[in-house]
Every structure is written in C-alpha cells, then in structure tokens.
C-alpha cells in the first residue's frame, strides 16, 4: 500500500473502492450491491466503515439506501459532473478559455457524429431551431437560450450519451460565457456574425456531411475562442487598473 493511500482516511479508501466495484461489475441503475457483510469481507474492513462509506455515496446520489435491503445503484445524472467541472473551471486563472478548451473538441465531434447519425426528425428540429435563431438575432436573451438549445440538440443527435452528458453538465457555465460574449459582440458591432456560423453547421449536419459539419463547428469554436481571449484580456486589464484602496 502506498504512503499516500495509507494517509488517506479508511472510509475514503472504501468509498473509492465501492465506486470502482460498481464500475468494474457494470452495475446498472436498479442493481443491488452486495450486503454490508459481504462488502466488509470483500474489502477487509468493519461493517461500520462500510456503512459510513455507503452513506457518503448515498449523499452524493450514487446509490440509494433503505432499511432491510442492500444498497441499490441509482440512475446517474449530470449534477456530479457539473459540480466537478464548475469548480475546476471557476478556479482557473482564465475560466472562459478553460471552458472553451474543454468544449471545442467535444462540440466538433458532436457535429461530426450528428451529421452521420441524426434522424430525419432531429434534422428537422435543427432546421427549425436555426430559423428561430435567425429571427431572434436582435434579442440577446432569446438568442442565447436558442443557442444553448442548438448545441444540446447537436449533442443529442450525435447518439453519444457521454457527449450529451458533458454538454448538459456545462450548460450553466456556457450560458454565463454567452452573456459576456454577447455584450462584447454588441460593443464591437459583431452581432449576427455568429449566426452565419451556426447556419453553416446546421446546413452540413442536415446534408449528412460529417467532415463539413466538423469543419463548420471548428470554425465556430475557433472564432468564439478569439472573442473569449478578448473578453478575458479586457477583464484582466480592468482588474490591473483598479485603484488600490
């Protein structure tokens, strides 16, 4: 056993071990874990330690506990991923850039997959969304909400649940960044240019052209990243020039 692991509290070690067991055993939502006695024997620790670790997992929403029954794996949602990503991104020196570096490759892959895997119904939804966005270009709040939904629908159309999960997990952070980017676009007279990028993405997905869809999304992400750098540079400049009280 490593020195670092030995310094880690026993309950925390068991907590991680149970998570690994759930993953390795491929337990699905609704599946029961072994009994407390069986887990105690498996991990070589006392039953109180097992119960404490299970309580911690229940508090995180990974399992469900009930009297007289073994713990049951719960249906996972994106809130744990969202919490981790939010803390990691918000504590970064350049949070918007960190968010873009996470999103860009995932959004590009989602567009590529959507072009090859989306259904006729999903493509029709994308066309409707793009039209609604075009009509709402001058309405910042509505456009941002539709923009978020477009990216979610592309992730949904990719048929990749992990891509969709991460997209939904960072939705709040992306909404905040879009508000700041919209203000920058308005100040620089750039409103509307982003919609042409969105239209190219949708056009390629609907045409069933994966390479073109990926390239259109890459262009959109690259241009958005340039705006992100400009916004963060402005923020850094303001902070640097604030008077010291």
mmCIF file of C-alpha atoms in Angstrom:
data_model
loop_
_atom_site.group_PDB
_atom_site.id
_atom_site.type_symbol
_atom_site.label_atom_id
_atom_site.label_comp_id
_atom_site.label_asym_id
_atom_site.label_seq_id
_atom_site.Cartn_x
_atom_site.Cartn_y
_atom_site.Cartn_z
ATOM 1 C CA UNK A 1 0.000 0.000 0.000
ATOM 2 C CA UNK A 2 1.423 3.423 -0.968
ATOM 3 C CA UNK A 3 2.267 6.031 1.664
ATOM 4 C CA UNK A 4 -0.333 8.413 0.171
ATOM 5 C CA UNK A 5 -3.038 5.750 0.366
ATOM 6 C CA UNK A 6 -2.089 4.892 3.940
ATOM 7 C CA UNK A 7 -2.513 8.554 4.896
ATOM 8 C CA UNK A 8 -5.963 8.653 3.324
ATOM 9 C CA UNK A 9 -8.823 8.008 5.798
ATOM 10 C CA UNK A 10 -10.050 4.428 5.708
ATOM 11 C CA UNK A 11 -13.620 5.455 4.901
ATOM 12 C CA UNK A 12 -12.401 7.433 1.886
ATOM 13 C CA UNK A 13 -10.446 4.397 0.646
ATOM 14 C CA UNK A 14 -13.542 2.189 0.943
ATOM 15 C CA UNK A 15 -15.677 4.913 -0.661
ATOM 16 C CA UNK A 16 -13.428 4.849 -3.752
ATOM 17 C CA UNK A 17 -13.223 1.061 -3.706
ATOM 18 C CA UNK A 18 -17.013 0.716 -3.817
ATOM 19 C CA UNK A 19 -17.221 3.157 -6.734
ATOM 20 C CA UNK A 20 -14.605 1.077 -8.561
ATOM 21 C CA UNK A 21 -16.570 -2.083 -7.782
ATOM 22 C CA UNK A 22 -19.787 -0.586 -9.204
ATOM 23 C CA UNK A 23 -17.917 0.380 -12.372
ATOM 24 C CA UNK A 24 -15.987 -2.871 -12.789
ATOM 25 C CA UNK A 25 -19.055 -5.020 -12.071
ATOM 26 C CA UNK A 26 -21.015 -2.893 -14.548
ATOM 27 C CA UNK A 27 -23.883 -2.482 -12.138
ATOM 28 C CA UNK A 28 -26.781 -0.697 -13.810
ATOM 29 C CA UNK A 29 -29.318 1.625 -12.174
ATOM 30 C CA UNK A 30 -31.575 -0.520 -10.013
ATOM 31 C CA UNK A 31 -28.953 -3.228 -9.432
ATOM 32 C CA UNK A 32 -28.220 -4.091 -5.818
ATOM 33 C CA UNK A 33 -24.780 -4.020 -4.241
ATOM 34 C CA UNK A 34 -23.617 -6.938 -2.092
ATOM 35 C CA UNK A 35 -24.716 -6.876 1.534
ATOM 36 C CA UNK A 36 -22.854 -4.856 4.137
ATOM 37 C CA UNK A 37 -21.413 -8.112 5.485
ATOM 38 C CA UNK A 38 -20.209 -9.170 2.033
ATOM 39 C CA UNK A 39 -18.657 -5.775 1.357
ATOM 40 C CA UNK A 40 -16.999 -5.852 4.771
ATOM 41 C CA UNK A 41 -15.426 -9.195 3.938
ATOM 42 C CA UNK A 42 -14.515 -8.142 0.406
ATOM 43 C CA UNK A 43 -12.639 -5.019 1.469
ATOM 44 C CA UNK A 44 -11.342 -6.308 4.802
ATOM 45 C CA UNK A 45 -12.868 -3.556 6.927
ATOM 46 C CA UNK A 46 -15.513 -3.389 9.637
ATOM 47 C CA UNK A 47 -19.217 -3.068 8.916
ATOM 48 C CA UNK A 48 -19.416 0.440 10.476
ATOM 49 C CA UNK A 49 -16.780 1.612 7.971
ATOM 50 C CA UNK A 50 -18.794 0.098 5.110
ATOM 51 C CA UNK A 51 -21.975 1.757 6.361
ATOM 52 C CA UNK A 52 -20.213 5.124 6.614
ATOM 53 C CA UNK A 53 -18.860 4.797 3.069
ATOM 54 C CA UNK A 54 -22.288 3.804 1.759
ATOM 55 C CA UNK A 55 -23.875 6.795 3.484
ATOM 56 C CA UNK A 56 -21.376 9.076 1.771
ATOM 57 C CA UNK A 57 -22.185 7.530 -1.606
ATOM 58 C CA UNK A 58 -25.900 7.936 -0.933
ATOM 59 C CA UNK A 59 -25.355 11.608 -0.094
ATOM 60 C CA UNK A 60 -23.690 12.024 -3.497
ATOM 61 C CA UNK A 61 -26.683 10.417 -5.183
ATOM 62 C CA UNK A 62 -24.773 7.393 -6.484
ATOM 63 C CA UNK A 63 -26.727 4.802 -4.516
ATOM 64 C CA UNK A 64 -29.985 4.540 -2.617
ATOM 65 C CA UNK A 65 -30.227 3.146 0.916
ATOM 66 C CA UNK A 66 -33.300 1.648 2.538
ATOM 67 C CA UNK A 67 -33.846 -0.292 5.751
ATOM 68 C CA UNK A 68 -33.582 -4.043 5.449
ATOM 69 C CA UNK A 69 -32.343 -4.036 1.854
ATOM 70 C CA UNK A 70 -28.985 -3.885 0.127
ATOM 71 C CA UNK A 71 -27.896 -0.579 -1.325
ATOM 72 C CA UNK A 72 -29.128 -0.025 -4.890
ATOM 73 C CA UNK A 73 -27.362 1.837 -7.688
ATOM 74 C CA UNK A 74 -29.252 4.995 -8.647
ATOM 75 C CA UNK A 75 -29.816 6.435 -12.094
ATOM 76 C CA UNK A 76 -26.958 8.870 -12.674
ATOM 77 C CA UNK A 77 -27.483 12.416 -13.841
ATOM 78 C CA UNK A 78 -25.013 15.134 -14.746
ATOM 79 C CA UNK A 79 -25.046 17.025 -11.451
ATOM 80 C CA UNK A 80 -21.849 15.433 -10.107
ATOM 81 C CA UNK A 81 -20.006 16.079 -13.360
ATOM 82 C CA UNK A 82 -21.419 19.609 -13.383
ATOM 83 C CA UNK A 83 -20.169 20.254 -9.839
ATOM 84 C CA UNK A 84 -16.664 18.987 -10.609
ATOM 85 C CA UNK A 85 -16.368 20.880 -13.903
ATOM 86 C CA UNK A 86 -17.787 24.073 -12.421
ATOM 87 C CA UNK A 87 -15.262 24.075 -9.581
ATOM 88 C CA UNK A 88 -12.372 23.187 -11.895
ATOM 89 C CA UNK A 89 -13.283 25.883 -14.434
ATOM 90 C CA UNK A 90 -14.168 28.666 -11.989
ATOM 91 C CA UNK A 91 -10.865 28.280 -10.135
ATOM 92 C CA UNK A 92 -8.872 28.501 -13.367
ATOM 93 C CA UNK A 93 -6.957 31.769 -13.971
ATOM 94 C CA UNK A 94 -8.796 32.040 -17.317
ATOM 95 C CA UNK A 95 -12.162 30.309 -16.790
ATOM 96 C CA UNK A 96 -13.670 31.176 -20.174
ATOM 97 C CA UNK A 97 -10.610 29.882 -22.001
ATOM 98 C CA UNK A 98 -10.612 26.710 -19.894
ATOM 99 C CA UNK A 99 -14.274 26.165 -20.752
ATOM 100 C CA UNK A 100 -13.603 26.667 -24.470
ATOM 101 C CA UNK A 101 -10.674 24.249 -24.413
ATOM 102 C CA UNK A 102 -12.985 21.640 -22.917
ATOM 103 C CA UNK A 103 -15.898 22.319 -25.251
ATOM 104 C CA UNK A 104 -14.194 22.713 -28.610
ATOM 105 C CA UNK A 105 -13.140 19.107 -29.336
ATOM 106 C CA UNK A 106 -16.409 17.752 -27.926
ATOM 107 C CA UNK A 107 -18.564 20.131 -29.969
ATOM 108 C CA UNK A 108 -16.618 19.307 -33.137
ATOM 109 C CA UNK A 109 -17.036 15.568 -32.552
ATOM 110 C CA UNK A 110 -20.732 16.031 -31.763
ATOM 111 C CA UNK A 111 -21.285 17.871 -35.051
ATOM 112 C CA UNK A 112 -19.446 15.165 -36.979
ATOM 113 C CA UNK A 113 -21.491 12.391 -35.377
ATOM 114 C CA UNK A 114 -24.757 14.296 -35.740
ATOM 115 C CA UNK A 115 -24.177 14.580 -39.489
ATOM 116 C CA UNK A 116 -23.894 10.821 -39.783
ATOM 117 C CA UNK A 117 -26.254 9.577 -37.074
ATOM 118 C CA UNK A 118 -29.079 12.090 -36.679
ATOM 119 C CA UNK A 119 -32.614 11.060 -37.582
ATOM 120 C CA UNK A 120 -34.850 12.897 -40.017
ATOM 121 C CA UNK A 121 -36.844 14.230 -37.054
ATOM 122 C CA UNK A 122 -33.707 15.525 -35.332
ATOM 123 C CA UNK A 123 -32.548 17.240 -38.506
ATOM 124 C CA UNK A 124 -35.927 18.885 -38.869
ATOM 125 C CA UNK A 125 -35.616 20.131 -35.281
ATOM 126 C CA UNK A 126 -32.203 21.638 -36.081
ATOM 127 C CA UNK A 127 -33.621 23.426 -39.126
ATOM 128 C CA UNK A 128 -36.466 24.842 -37.015
ATOM 129 C CA UNK A 129 -34.033 25.962 -34.327
ATOM 130 C CA UNK A 130 -31.767 27.675 -36.830
ATOM 131 C CA UNK A 131 -34.747 29.587 -38.259
ATOM 132 C CA UNK A 132 -35.883 30.638 -34.781
ATOM 133 C CA UNK A 133 -32.349 31.816 -34.022
ATOM 134 C CA UNK A 134 -32.219 33.815 -37.255
ATOM 135 C CA UNK A 135 -35.464 35.559 -36.296
ATOM 136 C CA UNK A 136 -34.141 36.284 -32.783
ATOM 137 C CA UNK A 137 -30.671 37.620 -33.619
ATOM 138 C CA UNK A 138 -31.582 41.039 -32.243
ATOM 139 C CA UNK A 139 -32.973 39.642 -28.969
ATOM 140 C CA UNK A 140 -29.971 38.786 -26.810
ATOM 141 C CA UNK A 141 -31.788 36.712 -24.168
ATOM 142 C CA UNK A 142 -33.825 34.663 -26.639
ATOM 143 C CA UNK A 143 -30.892 34.116 -28.960
ATOM 144 C CA UNK A 144 -28.637 32.869 -26.155
ATOM 145 C CA UNK A 145 -31.317 30.436 -24.970
ATOM 146 C CA UNK A 146 -31.782 29.116 -28.512
ATOM 147 C CA UNK A 147 -28.010 28.931 -28.999
ATOM 148 C CA UNK A 148 -27.722 26.721 -25.917
ATOM 149 C CA UNK A 149 -30.542 24.520 -27.178
ATOM 150 C CA UNK A 150 -28.939 24.188 -30.608
ATOM 151 C CA UNK A 151 -25.710 22.851 -29.115
ATOM 152 C CA UNK A 152 -27.706 20.490 -26.876
ATOM 153 C CA UNK A 153 -29.689 19.211 -29.844
ATOM 154 C CA UNK A 154 -26.481 18.607 -31.804
ATOM 155 C CA UNK A 155 -25.089 16.610 -28.873
ATOM 156 C CA UNK A 156 -28.370 14.692 -28.627
ATOM 157 C CA UNK A 157 -28.239 13.970 -32.365
ATOM 158 C CA UNK A 158 -24.725 12.554 -32.003
ATOM 159 C CA UNK A 159 -26.227 9.483 -30.275
ATOM 160 C CA UNK A 160 -23.350 9.644 -27.786
ATOM 161 C CA UNK A 161 -24.691 9.841 -24.210
ATOM 162 C CA UNK A 162 -21.310 10.929 -22.829
ATOM 163 C CA UNK A 163 -21.144 13.916 -25.187
ATOM 164 C CA UNK A 164 -24.693 14.847 -24.254
ATOM 165 C CA UNK A 165 -23.910 14.448 -20.539
ATOM 166 C CA UNK A 166 -20.923 16.790 -20.639
ATOM 167 C CA UNK A 167 -22.845 19.294 -22.767
ATOM 168 C CA UNK A 168 -25.625 19.388 -20.186
ATOM 169 C CA UNK A 169 -23.153 19.467 -17.292
ATOM 170 C CA UNK A 170 -21.532 22.698 -18.515
ATOM 171 C CA UNK A 171 -24.789 24.299 -19.682
ATOM 172 C CA UNK A 172 -24.839 26.840 -16.843
ATOM 173 C CA UNK A 173 -21.219 27.833 -17.408
ATOM 174 C CA UNK A 174 -21.779 28.143 -21.156
ATOM 175 C CA UNK A 175 -24.840 30.346 -20.551
ATOM 176 C CA UNK A 176 -22.743 32.698 -18.409
ATOM 177 C CA UNK A 177 -19.998 32.848 -21.013
ATOM 178 C CA UNK A 178 -22.519 33.513 -23.802
ATOM 179 C CA UNK A 179 -23.875 36.514 -21.896
ATOM 180 C CA UNK A 180 -20.389 38.014 -21.655
ATOM 181 C CA UNK A 181 -19.606 37.239 -25.285
ATOM 182 C CA UNK A 182 -22.895 38.776 -26.438
ATOM 183 C CA UNK A 183 -22.056 42.015 -24.606
ATOM 184 C CA UNK A 184 -18.662 42.040 -26.316
ATOM 185 C CA UNK A 185 -20.233 41.409 -29.736
ATOM 186 C CA UNK A 186 -22.682 44.253 -29.179
ATOM 187 C CA UNK A 187 -19.888 46.622 -28.151
ATOM 188 C CA UNK A 188 -17.819 45.685 -31.206
ATOM 189 C CA UNK A 189 -20.689 45.583 -33.710
ATOM 190 C CA UNK A 190 -20.297 41.839 -34.277
ATOM 191 C CA UNK A 191 -23.838 40.654 -33.557
ATOM 192 C CA UNK A 192 -25.102 38.425 -36.340
ATOM 193 C CA UNK A 193 -21.781 37.016 -37.482
ATOM 194 C CA UNK A 194 -22.154 34.097 -35.080
ATOM 195 C CA UNK A 195 -25.460 33.145 -36.660
ATOM 196 C CA UNK A 196 -23.883 32.642 -40.052
ATOM 197 C CA UNK A 197 -21.562 30.152 -38.342
ATOM 198 C CA UNK A 198 -24.495 28.350 -36.742
ATOM 199 C CA UNK A 199 -26.313 28.203 -40.076
ATOM 200 C CA UNK A 200 -23.295 26.577 -41.750
ATOM 201 C CA UNK A 201 -23.144 23.948 -39.009
ATOM 202 C CA UNK A 202 -26.822 23.073 -39.326
ATOM 203 C CA UNK A 203 -26.631 23.036 -43.131
ATOM 204 C CA UNK A 204 -23.778 20.496 -43.076
ATOM 205 C CA UNK A 205 -25.481 18.264 -40.490
ATOM 206 C CA UNK A 206 -28.774 18.268 -42.383
ATOM 207 C CA UNK A 207 -26.916 17.484 -45.621
ATOM 208 C CA UNK A 208 -25.350 14.469 -43.927
ATOM 209 C CA UNK A 209 -21.782 15.694 -44.458
ATOM 210 C CA UNK A 210 -19.727 14.775 -41.358
ATOM 211 C CA UNK A 211 -16.436 16.362 -42.466
ATOM 212 C CA UNK A 212 -18.147 19.612 -43.426
ATOM 213 C CA UNK A 213 -20.117 19.676 -40.172
ATOM 214 C CA UNK A 214 -16.966 19.140 -38.111
ATOM 215 C CA UNK A 215 -15.150 21.877 -40.044
ATOM 216 C CA UNK A 216 -18.047 24.308 -39.653
ATOM 217 C CA UNK A 217 -18.102 23.668 -35.904
ATOM 218 C CA UNK A 218 -14.307 24.034 -35.713
ATOM 219 C CA UNK A 219 -14.520 27.426 -37.403
ATOM 220 C CA UNK A 220 -17.271 28.469 -34.981
ATOM 221 C CA UNK A 221 -15.271 27.301 -31.954
ATOM 222 C CA UNK A 222 -12.069 28.986 -33.195
ATOM 223 C CA UNK A 223 -13.815 32.313 -33.763
ATOM 224 C CA UNK A 224 -15.561 32.078 -30.406
ATOM 225 C CA UNK A 225 -12.213 31.351 -28.751
ATOM 226 C CA UNK A 226 -10.804 34.586 -30.222
ATOM 227 C CA UNK A 227 -13.676 36.518 -28.618
ATOM 228 C CA UNK A 228 -13.090 34.686 -25.339
ATOM 229 C CA UNK A 229 -9.443 35.760 -25.334
ATOM 230 C CA UNK A 230 -10.500 39.359 -25.998
ATOM 231 C CA UNK A 231 -13.057 39.320 -23.169
ATOM 232 C CA UNK A 232 -10.612 37.833 -20.675
ATOM 233 C CA UNK A 233 -7.922 40.312 -21.726
ATOM 234 C CA UNK A 234 -10.366 43.170 -21.070
ATOM 235 C CA UNK A 235 -11.226 41.713 -17.663
ATOM 236 C CA UNK A 236 -7.554 41.331 -16.736
ATOM 237 C CA UNK A 237 -6.856 44.896 -17.836
ATOM 238 C CA UNK A 238 -9.697 46.282 -15.715
ATOM 239 C CA UNK A 239 -8.508 44.398 -12.659
ATOM 240 C CA UNK A 240 -4.940 45.570 -13.212
ATOM 241 C CA UNK A 241 -6.025 49.207 -13.450
ATOM 242 C CA UNK A 242 -8.312 49.184 -10.442
ATOM 243 C CA UNK A 243 -7.132 51.680 -7.813
ATOM 244 C CA UNK A 244 -5.679 50.191 -4.664
ATOM 245 C CA UNK A 245 -7.733 51.208 -1.641
#
